[in-house]
mmCIF file with all atom_site columns, C-alpha atoms in Angstrom:
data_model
loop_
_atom_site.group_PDB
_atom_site.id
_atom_site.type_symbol
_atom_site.label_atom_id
_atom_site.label_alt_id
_atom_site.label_comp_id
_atom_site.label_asym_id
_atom_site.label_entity_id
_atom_site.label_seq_id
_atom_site.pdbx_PDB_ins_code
_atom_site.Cartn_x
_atom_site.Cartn_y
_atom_site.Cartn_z
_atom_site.occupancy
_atom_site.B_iso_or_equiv
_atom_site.pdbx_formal_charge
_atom_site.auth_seq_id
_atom_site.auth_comp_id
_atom_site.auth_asym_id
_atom_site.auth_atom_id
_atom_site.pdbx_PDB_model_num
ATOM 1   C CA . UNK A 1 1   ? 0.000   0.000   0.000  1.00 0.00 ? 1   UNK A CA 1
ATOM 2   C CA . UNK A 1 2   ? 1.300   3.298   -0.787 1.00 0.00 ? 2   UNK A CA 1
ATOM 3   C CA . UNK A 1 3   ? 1.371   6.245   1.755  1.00 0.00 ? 3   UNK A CA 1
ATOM 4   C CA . UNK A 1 4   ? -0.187  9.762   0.712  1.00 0.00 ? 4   UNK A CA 1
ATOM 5   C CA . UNK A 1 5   ? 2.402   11.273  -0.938 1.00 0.00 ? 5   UNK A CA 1
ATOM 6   C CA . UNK A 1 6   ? 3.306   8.017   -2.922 1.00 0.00 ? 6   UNK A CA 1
ATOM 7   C CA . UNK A 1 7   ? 7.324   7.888   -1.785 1.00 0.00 ? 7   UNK A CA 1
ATOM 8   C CA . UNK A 1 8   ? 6.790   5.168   0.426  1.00 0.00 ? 8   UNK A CA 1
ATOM 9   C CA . UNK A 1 9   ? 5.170   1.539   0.499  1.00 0.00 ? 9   UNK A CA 1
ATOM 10  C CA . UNK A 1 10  ? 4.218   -0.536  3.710  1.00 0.00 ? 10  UNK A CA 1
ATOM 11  C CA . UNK A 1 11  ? 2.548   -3.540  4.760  1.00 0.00 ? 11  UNK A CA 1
ATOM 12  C CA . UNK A 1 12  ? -0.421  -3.195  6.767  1.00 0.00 ? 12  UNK A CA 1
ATOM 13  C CA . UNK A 1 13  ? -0.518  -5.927  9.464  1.00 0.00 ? 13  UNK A CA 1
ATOM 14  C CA . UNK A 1 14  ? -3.967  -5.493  11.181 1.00 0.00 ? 14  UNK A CA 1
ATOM 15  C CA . UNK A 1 15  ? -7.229  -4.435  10.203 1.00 0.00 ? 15  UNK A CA 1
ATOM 16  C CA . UNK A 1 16  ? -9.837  -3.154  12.647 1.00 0.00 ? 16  UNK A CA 1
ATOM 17  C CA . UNK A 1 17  ? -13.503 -3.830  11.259 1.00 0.00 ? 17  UNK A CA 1
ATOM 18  C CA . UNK A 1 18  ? -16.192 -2.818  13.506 1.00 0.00 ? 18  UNK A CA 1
ATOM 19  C CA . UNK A 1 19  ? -15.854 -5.158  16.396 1.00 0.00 ? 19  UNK A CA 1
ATOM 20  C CA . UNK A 1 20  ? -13.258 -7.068  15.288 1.00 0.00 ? 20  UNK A CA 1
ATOM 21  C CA . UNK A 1 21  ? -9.570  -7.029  14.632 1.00 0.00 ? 21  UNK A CA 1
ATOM 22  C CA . UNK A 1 22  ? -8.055  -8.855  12.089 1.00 0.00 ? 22  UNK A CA 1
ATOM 23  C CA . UNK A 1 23  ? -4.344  -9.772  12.333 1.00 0.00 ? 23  UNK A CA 1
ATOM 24  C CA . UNK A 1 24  ? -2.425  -11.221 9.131  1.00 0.00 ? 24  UNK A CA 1
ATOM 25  C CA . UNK A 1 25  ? 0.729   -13.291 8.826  1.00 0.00 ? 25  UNK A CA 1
ATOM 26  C CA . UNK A 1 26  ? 3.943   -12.437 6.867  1.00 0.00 ? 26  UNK A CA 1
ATOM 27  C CA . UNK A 1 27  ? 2.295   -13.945 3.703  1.00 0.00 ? 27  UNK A CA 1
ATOM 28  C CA . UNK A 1 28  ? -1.038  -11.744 4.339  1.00 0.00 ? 28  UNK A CA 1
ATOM 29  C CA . UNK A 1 29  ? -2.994  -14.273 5.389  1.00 0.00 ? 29  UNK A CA 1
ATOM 30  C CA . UNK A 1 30  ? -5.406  -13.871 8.430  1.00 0.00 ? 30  UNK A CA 1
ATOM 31  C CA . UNK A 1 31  ? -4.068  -15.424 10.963 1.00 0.00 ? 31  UNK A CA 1
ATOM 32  C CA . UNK A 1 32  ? -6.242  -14.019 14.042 1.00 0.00 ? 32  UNK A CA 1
ATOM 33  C CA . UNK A 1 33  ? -9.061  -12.150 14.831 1.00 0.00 ? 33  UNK A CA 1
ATOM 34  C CA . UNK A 1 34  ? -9.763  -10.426 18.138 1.00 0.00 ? 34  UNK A CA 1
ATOM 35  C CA . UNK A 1 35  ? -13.952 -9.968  18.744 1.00 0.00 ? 35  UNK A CA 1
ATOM 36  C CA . UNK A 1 36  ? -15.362 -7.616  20.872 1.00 0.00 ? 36  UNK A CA 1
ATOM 37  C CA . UNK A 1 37  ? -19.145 -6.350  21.342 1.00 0.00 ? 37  UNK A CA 1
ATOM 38  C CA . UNK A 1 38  ? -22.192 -8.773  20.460 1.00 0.00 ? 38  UNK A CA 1
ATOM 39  C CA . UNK A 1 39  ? -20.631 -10.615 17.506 1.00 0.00 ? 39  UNK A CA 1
ATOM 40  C CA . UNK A 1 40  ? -22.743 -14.014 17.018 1.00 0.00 ? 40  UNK A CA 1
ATOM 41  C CA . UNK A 1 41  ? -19.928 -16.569 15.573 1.00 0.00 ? 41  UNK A CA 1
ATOM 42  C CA . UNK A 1 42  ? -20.404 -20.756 15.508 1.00 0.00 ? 42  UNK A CA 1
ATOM 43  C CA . UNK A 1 43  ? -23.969 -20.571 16.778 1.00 0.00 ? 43  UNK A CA 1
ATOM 44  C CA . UNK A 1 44  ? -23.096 -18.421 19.788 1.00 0.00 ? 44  UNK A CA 1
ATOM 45  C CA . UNK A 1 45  ? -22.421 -14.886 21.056 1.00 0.00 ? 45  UNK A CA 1
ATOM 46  C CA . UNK A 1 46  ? -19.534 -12.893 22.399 1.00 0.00 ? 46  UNK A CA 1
ATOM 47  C CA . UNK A 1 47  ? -21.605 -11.939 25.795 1.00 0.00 ? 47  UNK A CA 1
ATOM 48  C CA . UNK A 1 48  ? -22.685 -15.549 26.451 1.00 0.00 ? 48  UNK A CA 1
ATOM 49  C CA . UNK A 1 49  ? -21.357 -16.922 29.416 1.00 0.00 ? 49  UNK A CA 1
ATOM 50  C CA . UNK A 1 50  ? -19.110 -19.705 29.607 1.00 0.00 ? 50  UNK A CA 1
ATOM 51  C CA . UNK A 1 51  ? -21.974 -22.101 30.671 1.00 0.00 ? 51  UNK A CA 1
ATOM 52  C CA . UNK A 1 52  ? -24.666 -20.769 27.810 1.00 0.00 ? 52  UNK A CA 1
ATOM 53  C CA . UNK A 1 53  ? -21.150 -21.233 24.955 1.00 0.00 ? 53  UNK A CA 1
ATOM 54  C CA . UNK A 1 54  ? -20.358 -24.830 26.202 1.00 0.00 ? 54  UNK A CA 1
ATOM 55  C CA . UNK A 1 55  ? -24.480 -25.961 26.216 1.00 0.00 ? 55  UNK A CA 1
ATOM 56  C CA . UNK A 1 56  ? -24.262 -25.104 22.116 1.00 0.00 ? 56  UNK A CA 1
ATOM 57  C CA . UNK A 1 57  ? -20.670 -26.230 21.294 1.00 0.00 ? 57  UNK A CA 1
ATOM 58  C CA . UNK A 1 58  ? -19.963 -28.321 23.752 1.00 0.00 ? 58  UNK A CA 1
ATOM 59  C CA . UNK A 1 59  ? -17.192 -28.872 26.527 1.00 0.00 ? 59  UNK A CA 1
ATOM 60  C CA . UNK A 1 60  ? -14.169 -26.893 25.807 1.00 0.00 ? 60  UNK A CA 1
ATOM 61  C CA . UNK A 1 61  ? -10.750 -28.123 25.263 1.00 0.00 ? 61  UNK A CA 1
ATOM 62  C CA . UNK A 1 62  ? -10.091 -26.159 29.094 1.00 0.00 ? 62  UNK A CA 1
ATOM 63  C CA . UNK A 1 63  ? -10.604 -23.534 30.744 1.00 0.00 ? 63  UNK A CA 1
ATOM 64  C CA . UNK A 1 64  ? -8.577  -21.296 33.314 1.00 0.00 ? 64  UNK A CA 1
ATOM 65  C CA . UNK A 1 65  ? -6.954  -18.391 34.063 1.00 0.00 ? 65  UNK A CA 1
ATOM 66  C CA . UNK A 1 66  ? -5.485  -16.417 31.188 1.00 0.00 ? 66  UNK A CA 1
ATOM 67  C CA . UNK A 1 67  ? -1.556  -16.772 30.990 1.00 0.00 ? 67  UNK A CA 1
ATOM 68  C CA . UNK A 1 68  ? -1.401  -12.852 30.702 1.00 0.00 ? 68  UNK A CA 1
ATOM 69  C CA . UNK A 1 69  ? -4.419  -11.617 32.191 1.00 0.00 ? 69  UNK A CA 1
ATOM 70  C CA . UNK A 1 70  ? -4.766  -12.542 35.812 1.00 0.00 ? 70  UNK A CA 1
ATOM 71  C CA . UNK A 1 71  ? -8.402  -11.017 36.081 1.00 0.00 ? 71  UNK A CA 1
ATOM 72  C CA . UNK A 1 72  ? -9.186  -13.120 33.054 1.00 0.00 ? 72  UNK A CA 1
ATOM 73  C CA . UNK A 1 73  ? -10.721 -16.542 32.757 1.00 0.00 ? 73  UNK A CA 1
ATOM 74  C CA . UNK A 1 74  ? -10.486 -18.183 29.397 1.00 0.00 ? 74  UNK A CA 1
ATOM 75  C CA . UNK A 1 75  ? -12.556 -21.271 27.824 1.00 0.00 ? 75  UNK A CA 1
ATOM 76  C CA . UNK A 1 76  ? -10.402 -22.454 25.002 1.00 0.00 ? 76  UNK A CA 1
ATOM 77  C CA . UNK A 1 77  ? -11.822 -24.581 21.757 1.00 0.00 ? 77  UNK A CA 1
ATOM 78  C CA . UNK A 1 78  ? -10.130 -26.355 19.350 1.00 0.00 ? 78  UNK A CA 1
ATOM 79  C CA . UNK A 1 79  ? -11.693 -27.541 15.779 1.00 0.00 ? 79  UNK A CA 1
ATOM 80  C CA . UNK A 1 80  ? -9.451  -28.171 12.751 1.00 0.00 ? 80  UNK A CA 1
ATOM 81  C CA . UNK A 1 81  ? -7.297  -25.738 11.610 1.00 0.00 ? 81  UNK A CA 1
ATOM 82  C CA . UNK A 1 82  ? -8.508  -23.225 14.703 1.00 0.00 ? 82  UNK A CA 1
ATOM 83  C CA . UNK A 1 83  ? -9.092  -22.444 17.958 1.00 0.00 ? 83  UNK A CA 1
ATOM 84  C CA . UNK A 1 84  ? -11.148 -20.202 19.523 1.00 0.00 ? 84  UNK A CA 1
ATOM 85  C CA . UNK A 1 85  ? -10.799 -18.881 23.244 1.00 0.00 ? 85  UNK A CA 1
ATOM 86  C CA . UNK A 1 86  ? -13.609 -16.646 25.068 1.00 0.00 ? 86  UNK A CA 1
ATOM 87  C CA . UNK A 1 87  ? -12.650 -14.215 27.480 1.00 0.00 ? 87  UNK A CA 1
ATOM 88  C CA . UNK A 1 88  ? -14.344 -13.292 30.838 1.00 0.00 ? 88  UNK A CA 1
ATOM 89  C CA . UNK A 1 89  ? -14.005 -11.572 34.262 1.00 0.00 ? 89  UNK A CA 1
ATOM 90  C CA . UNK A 1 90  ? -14.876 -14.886 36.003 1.00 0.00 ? 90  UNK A CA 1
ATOM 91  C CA . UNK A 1 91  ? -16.542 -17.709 34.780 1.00 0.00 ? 91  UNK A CA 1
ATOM 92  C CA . UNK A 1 92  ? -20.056 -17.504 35.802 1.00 0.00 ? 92  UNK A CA 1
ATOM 93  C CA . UNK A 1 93  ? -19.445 -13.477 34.150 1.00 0.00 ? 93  UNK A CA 1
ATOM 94  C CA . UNK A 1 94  ? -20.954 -12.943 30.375 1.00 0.00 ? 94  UNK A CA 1
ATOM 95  C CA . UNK A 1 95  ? -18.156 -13.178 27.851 1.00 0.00 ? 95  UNK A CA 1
ATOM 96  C CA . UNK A 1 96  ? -16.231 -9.541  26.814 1.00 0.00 ? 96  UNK A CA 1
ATOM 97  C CA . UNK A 1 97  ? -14.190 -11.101 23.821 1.00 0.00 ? 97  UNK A CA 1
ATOM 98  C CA . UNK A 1 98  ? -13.027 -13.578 21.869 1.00 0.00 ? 98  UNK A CA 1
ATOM 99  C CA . UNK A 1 99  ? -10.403 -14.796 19.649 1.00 0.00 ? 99  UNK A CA 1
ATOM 100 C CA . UNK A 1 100 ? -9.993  -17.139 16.775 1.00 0.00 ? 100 UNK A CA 1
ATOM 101 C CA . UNK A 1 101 ? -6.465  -18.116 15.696 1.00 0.00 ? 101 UNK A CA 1
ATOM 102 C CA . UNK A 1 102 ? -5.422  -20.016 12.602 1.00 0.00 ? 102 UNK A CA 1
ATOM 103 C CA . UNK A 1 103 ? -3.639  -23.159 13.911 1.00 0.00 ? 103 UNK A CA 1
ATOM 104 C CA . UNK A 1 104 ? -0.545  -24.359 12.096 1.00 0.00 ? 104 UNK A CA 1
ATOM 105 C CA . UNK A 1 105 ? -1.673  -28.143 10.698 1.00 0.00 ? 105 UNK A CA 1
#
């Protein structure tokens, strides 16, 4: 992509789309995608709570505290070729985010 004034070129990385974030590899392909406000994704909703997410798809590969976010609990899926985690204050709290990541098969 080209800057303004045309002298210089640069990748862009990330895109932010409404309530999402997209992320992209070195070859520009998506590689994660951060959701925030009432997305509906897979039959559920970014606001569900842990319990209301697992009674649609099922128990979750685990769940826990976040390894960065100490006031975080996270419920983490994994289907082919992704994962998806869901982020919470506690969980019995309604779900702030999510994230879907592009596993390496």
């Amino acid at each position: 992509m080209e800057d303004i004034d045309g002298i210089e070129n640069y990748t862009i990385h990330e895109i932010n789309f409404d309530d999402a974030l997209v992320f992209f590899d070195t070859e520009d392909i998506v590689s994660e995608i951060f959701i925030e406000g009432q997305r509906e994704f897979l039959g559920v909703q970014v606001g569900n709570t842990f319990d209301e997410i697992s009674s649609i798809l099922g128990l979750p590969e685990s769940i826990g505290q976040d390894p960065f976010f100490e006031d975080v609990e996270t419920m983490r899926y994994v289907f082919d070729g992704f994962t998806v985690e869901f982020y919470a204050e506690s969980r019995e709290a309604k779900t702030a985010s999510a994230m879907v990541k592009r596993t390496n098969d």
